[in-house]
PDB file of C-alpha atoms in Angstrom:
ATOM      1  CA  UNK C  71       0.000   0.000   0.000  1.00  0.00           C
ATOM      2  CA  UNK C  72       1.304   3.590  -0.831  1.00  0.00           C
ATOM      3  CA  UNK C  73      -0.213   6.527   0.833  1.00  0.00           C
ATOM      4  CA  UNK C  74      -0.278  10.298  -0.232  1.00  0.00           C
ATOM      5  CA  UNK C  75       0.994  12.622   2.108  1.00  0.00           C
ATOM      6  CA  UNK C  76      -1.467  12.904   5.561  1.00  0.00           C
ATOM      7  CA  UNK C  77      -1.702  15.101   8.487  1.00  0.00           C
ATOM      8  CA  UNK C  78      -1.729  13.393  12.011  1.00  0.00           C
ATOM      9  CA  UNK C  79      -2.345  15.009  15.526  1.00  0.00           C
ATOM     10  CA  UNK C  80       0.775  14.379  17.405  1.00  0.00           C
ATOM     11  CA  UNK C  81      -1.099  13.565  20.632  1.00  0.00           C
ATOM     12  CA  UNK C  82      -4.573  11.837  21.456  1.00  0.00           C
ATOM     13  CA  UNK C  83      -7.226  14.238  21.723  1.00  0.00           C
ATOM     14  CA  UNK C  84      -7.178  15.416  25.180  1.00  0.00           C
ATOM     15  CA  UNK C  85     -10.261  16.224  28.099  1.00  0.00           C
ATOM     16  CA  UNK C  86      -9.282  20.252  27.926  1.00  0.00           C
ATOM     17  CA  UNK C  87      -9.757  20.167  24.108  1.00  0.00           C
ATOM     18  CA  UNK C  88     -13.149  17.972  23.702  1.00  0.00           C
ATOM     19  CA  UNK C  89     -14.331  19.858  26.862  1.00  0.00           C
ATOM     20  CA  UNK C  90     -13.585  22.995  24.500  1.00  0.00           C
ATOM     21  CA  UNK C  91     -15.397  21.569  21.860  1.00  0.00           C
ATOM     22  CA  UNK C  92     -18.663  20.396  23.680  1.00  0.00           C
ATOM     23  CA  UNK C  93     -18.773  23.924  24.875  1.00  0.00           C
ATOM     24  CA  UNK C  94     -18.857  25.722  21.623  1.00  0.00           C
ATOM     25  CA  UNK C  95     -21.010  22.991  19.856  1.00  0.00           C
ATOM     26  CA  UNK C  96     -23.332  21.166  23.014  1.00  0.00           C
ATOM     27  CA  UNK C  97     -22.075  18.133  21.874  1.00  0.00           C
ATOM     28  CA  UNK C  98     -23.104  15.979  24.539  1.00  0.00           C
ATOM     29  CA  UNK C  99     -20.363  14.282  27.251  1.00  0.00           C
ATOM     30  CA  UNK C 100     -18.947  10.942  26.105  1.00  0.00           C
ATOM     31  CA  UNK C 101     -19.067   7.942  28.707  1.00  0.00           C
ATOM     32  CA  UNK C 102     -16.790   8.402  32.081  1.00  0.00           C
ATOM     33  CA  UNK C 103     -16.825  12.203  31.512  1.00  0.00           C
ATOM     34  CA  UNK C 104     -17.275  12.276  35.306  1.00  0.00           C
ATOM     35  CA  UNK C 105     -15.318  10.036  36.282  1.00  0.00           C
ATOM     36  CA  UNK C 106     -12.054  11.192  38.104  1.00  0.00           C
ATOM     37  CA  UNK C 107     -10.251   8.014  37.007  1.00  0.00           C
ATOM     38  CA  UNK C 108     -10.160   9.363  33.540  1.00  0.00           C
ATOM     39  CA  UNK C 109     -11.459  12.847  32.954  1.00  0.00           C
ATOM     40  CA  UNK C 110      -8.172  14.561  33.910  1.00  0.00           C
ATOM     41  CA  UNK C 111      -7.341  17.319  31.392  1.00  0.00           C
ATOM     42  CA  UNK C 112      -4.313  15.854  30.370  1.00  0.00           C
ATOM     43  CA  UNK C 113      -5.802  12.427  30.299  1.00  0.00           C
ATOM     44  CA  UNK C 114      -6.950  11.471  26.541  1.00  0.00           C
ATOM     45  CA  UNK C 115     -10.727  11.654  26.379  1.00  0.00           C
ATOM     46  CA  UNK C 116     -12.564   8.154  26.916  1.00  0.00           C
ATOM     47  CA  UNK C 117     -15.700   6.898  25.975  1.00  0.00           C
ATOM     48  CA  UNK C 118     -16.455   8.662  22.744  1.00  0.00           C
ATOM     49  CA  UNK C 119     -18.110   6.702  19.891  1.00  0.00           C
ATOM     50  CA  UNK C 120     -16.733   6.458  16.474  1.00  0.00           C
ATOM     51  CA  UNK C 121     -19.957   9.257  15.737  1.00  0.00           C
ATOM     52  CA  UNK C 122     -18.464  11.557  17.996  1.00  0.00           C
ATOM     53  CA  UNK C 123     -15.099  11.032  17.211  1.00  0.00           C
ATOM     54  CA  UNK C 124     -16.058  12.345  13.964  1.00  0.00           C
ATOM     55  CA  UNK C 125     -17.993  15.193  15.193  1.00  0.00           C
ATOM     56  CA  UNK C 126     -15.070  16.268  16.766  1.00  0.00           C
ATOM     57  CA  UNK C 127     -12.575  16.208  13.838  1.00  0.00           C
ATOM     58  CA  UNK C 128     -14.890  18.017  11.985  1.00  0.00           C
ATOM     59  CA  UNK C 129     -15.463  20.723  14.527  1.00  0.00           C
ATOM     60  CA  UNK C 130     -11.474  20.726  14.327  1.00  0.00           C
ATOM     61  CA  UNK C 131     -11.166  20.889  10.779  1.00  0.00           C
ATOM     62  CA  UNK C 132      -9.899  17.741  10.336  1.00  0.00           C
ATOM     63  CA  UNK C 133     -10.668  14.387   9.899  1.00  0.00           C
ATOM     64  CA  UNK C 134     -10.112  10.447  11.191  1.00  0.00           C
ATOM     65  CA  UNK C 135      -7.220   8.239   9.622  1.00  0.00           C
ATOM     66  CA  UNK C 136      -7.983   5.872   7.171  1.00  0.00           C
ATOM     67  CA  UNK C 137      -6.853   2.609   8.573  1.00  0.00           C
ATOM     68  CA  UNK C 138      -3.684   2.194   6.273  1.00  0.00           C
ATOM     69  CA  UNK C 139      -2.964   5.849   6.965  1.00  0.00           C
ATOM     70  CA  UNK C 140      -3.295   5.036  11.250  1.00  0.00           C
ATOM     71  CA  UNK C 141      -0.887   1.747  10.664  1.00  0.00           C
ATOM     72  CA  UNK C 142       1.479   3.731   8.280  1.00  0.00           C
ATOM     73  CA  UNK C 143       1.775   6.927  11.283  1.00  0.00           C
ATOM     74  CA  UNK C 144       1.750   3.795  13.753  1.00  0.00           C
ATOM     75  CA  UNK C 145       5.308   2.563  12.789  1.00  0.00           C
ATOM     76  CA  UNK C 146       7.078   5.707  13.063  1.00  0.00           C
ATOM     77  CA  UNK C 147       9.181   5.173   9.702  1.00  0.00           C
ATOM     78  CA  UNK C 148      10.050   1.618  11.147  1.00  0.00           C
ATOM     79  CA  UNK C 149      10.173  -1.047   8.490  1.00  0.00           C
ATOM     80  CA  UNK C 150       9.772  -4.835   9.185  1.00  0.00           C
ATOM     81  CA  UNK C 151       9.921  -4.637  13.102  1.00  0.00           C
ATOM     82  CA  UNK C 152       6.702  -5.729  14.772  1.00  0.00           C
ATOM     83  CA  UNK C 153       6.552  -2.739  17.059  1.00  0.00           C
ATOM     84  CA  UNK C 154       7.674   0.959  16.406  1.00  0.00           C
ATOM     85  CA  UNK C 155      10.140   1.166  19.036  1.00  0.00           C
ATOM     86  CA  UNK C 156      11.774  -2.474  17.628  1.00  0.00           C
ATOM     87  CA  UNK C 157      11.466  -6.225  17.979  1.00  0.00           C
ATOM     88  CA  UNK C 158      11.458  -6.759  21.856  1.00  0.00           C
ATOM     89  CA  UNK C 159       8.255  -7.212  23.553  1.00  0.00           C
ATOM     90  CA  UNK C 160      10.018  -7.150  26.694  1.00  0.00           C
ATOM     91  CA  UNK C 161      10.704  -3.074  26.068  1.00  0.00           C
ATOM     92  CA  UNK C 162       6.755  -2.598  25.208  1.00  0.00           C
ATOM     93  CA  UNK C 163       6.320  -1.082  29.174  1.00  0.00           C
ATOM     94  CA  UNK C 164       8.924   1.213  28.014  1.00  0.00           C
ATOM     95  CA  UNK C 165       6.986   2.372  24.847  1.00  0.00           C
ATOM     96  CA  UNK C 166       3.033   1.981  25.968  1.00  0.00           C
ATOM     97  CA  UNK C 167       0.751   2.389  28.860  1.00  0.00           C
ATOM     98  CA  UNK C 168      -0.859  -1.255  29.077  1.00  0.00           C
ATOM     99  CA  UNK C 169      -2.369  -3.509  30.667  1.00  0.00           C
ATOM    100  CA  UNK C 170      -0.984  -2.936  34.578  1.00  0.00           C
ATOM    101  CA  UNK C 171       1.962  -1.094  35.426  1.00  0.00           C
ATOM    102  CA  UNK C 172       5.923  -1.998  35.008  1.00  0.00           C
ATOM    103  CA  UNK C 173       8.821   0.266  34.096  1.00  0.00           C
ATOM    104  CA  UNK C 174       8.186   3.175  32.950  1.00  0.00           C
ATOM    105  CA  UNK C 175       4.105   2.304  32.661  1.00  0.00           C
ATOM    106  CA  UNK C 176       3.215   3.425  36.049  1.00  0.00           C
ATOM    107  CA  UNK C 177      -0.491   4.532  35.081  1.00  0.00           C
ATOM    108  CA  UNK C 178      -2.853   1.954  36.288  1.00  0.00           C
ATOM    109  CA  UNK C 179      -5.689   3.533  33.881  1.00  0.00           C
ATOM    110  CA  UNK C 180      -4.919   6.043  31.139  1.00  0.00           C
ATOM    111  CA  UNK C 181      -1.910   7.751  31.090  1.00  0.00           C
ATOM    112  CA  UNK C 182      -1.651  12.104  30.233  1.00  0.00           C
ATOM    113  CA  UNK C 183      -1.078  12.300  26.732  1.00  0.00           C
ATOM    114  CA  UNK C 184       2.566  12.314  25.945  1.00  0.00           C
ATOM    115  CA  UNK C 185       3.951  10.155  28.967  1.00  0.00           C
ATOM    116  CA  UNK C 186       6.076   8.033  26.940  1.00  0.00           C
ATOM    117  CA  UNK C 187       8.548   8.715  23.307  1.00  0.00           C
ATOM    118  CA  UNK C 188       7.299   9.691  20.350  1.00  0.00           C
ATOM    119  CA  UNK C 189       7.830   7.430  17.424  1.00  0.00           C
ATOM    120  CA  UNK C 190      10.355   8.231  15.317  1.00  0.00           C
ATOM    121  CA  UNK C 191       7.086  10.213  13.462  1.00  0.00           C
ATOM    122  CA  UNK C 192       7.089  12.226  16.315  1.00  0.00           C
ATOM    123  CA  UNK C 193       3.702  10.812  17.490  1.00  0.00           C
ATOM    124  CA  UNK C 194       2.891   9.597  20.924  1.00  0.00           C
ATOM    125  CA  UNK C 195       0.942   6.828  22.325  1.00  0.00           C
ATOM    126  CA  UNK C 196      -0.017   5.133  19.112  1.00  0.00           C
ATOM    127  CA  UNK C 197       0.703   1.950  21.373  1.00  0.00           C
ATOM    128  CA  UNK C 198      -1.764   1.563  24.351  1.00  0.00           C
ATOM    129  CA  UNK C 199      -3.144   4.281  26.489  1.00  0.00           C
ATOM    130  CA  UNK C 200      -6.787   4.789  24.354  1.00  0.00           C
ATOM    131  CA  UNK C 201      -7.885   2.443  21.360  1.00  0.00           C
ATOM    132  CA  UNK C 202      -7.807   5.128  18.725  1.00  0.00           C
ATOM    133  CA  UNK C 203     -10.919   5.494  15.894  1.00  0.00           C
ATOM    134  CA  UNK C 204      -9.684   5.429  12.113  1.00  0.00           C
ATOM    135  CA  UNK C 205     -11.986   5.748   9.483  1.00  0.00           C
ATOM    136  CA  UNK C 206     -12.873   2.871   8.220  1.00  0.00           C
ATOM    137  CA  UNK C 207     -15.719   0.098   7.994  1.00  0.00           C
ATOM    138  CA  UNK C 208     -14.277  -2.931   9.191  1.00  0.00           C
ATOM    139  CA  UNK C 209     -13.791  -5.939   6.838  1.00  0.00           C
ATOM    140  CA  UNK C 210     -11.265  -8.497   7.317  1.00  0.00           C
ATOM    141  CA  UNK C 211     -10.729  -9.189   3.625  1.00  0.00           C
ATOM    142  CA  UNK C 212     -10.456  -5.548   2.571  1.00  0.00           C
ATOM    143  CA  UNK C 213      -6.868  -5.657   1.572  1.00  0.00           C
ATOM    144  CA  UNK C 214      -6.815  -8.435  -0.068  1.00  0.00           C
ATOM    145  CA  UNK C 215      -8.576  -6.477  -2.685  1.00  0.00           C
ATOM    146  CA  UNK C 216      -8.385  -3.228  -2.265  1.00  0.00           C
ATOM    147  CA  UNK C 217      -6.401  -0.368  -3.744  1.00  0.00           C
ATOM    148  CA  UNK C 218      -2.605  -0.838  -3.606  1.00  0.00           C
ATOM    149  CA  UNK C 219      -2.684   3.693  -3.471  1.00  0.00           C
ATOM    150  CA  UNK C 220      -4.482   5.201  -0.626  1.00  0.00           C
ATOM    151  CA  UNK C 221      -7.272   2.570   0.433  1.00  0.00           C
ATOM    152  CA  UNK C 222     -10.253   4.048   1.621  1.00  0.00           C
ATOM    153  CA  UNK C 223     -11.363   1.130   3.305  1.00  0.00           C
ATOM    154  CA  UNK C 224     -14.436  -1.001   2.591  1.00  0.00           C
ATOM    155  CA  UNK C 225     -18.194   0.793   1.747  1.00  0.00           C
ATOM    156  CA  UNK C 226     -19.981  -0.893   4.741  1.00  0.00           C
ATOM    157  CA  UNK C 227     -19.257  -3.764   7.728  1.00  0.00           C
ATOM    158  CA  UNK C 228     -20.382  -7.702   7.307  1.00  0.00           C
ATOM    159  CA  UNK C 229     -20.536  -7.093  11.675  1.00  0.00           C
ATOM    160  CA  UNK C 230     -21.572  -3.108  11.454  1.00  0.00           C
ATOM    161  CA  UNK C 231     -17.855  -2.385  13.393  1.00  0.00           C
ATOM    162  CA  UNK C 232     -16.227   0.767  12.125  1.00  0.00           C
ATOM    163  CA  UNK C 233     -11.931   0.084  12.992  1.00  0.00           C
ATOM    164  CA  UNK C 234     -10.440   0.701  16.008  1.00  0.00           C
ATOM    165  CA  UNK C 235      -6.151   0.796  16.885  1.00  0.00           C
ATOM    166  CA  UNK C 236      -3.788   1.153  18.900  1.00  0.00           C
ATOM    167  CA  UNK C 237      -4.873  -1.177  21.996  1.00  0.00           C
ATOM    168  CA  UNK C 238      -5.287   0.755  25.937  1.00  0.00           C
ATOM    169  CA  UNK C 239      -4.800   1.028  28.817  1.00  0.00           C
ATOM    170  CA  UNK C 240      -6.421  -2.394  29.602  1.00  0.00           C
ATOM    171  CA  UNK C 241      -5.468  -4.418  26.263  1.00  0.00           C
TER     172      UNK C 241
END
């Protein structure tokens, strides 16, 4: 797959910007907006659908990844290493905020945006922390036919999922 040039936040969207943007729209709070484990202002913001995900990038002027765009931003310029800091799992609490803490993971829920390196893209957290919406429909078979320049993803779902990446906090 080859991709035209794309624009990427560097961070996850943030509780102090979608608070910004509920108050100048009355978008409506997402899930655990209230919730003092993750509504921080710093914290990524948690329990938005893939609806209001979109809501919000347009309010923003911008717009979800495509899925091949998301995996392509994911890897940081890395080529053939399963993980964009490299091969070893074992440096993954290093890298990402998952699943307990260890190293330099020492959230036990989400972490503030930016807690661990950027990869080599510059982009944070594009392991762990907050599953992260892309674009798409979800199809398993979609690349095995689709465009080899800038897929678009599939028109529709078999299951009605749109795709999310990235794993959190808890996966």
């Amino acid at each position: 797959v080859t991709l035209d040039d794309f624009y990427m936040d560097a961070t996850e969207v943030t509780n102090a910007q979608y608070a910004v943007f509920m108050e100048q729209t009355g978008h409506r709070q997402p899930n655990y907006w209230t919730n003092s484990t993750y509504n921080q202002p710093n914290q990524p913001v948690v329990g938005v659908s893939w609806n209001d995900a979109v809501a919000y990038a347009e309010w923003a002027g911008k717009r979800l990844p495509t899925e091949a765009e998301w995996e392509y931003a994911a890897r940081g310029g890395q080529v053939g290493q399963r993980y964009t800091w490299g091969d070893d799992r074992n440096l993954a609490r290093d890298y990402a905020n998952y699943q307990g803490t260890d190293g330099k993971d020492k959230w036990q829920y989400t972490a503030p945006v930016g807690s661990f390196k950027p990869n080599g893209y510059g982009l944070y957290d594009m392991a762990g922390n907050v599953w992260e919406w892309c674009q798409d429909w979800y199809d398993e078979n979609y690349y095995s036919n689709s465009p080899g320049k800038n897929p678009l993803g599939p028109d529709s779902s078999p299951l009605g999922w749109r795709i999310l990446r990235g794993g959190s906090w808890r996966h």
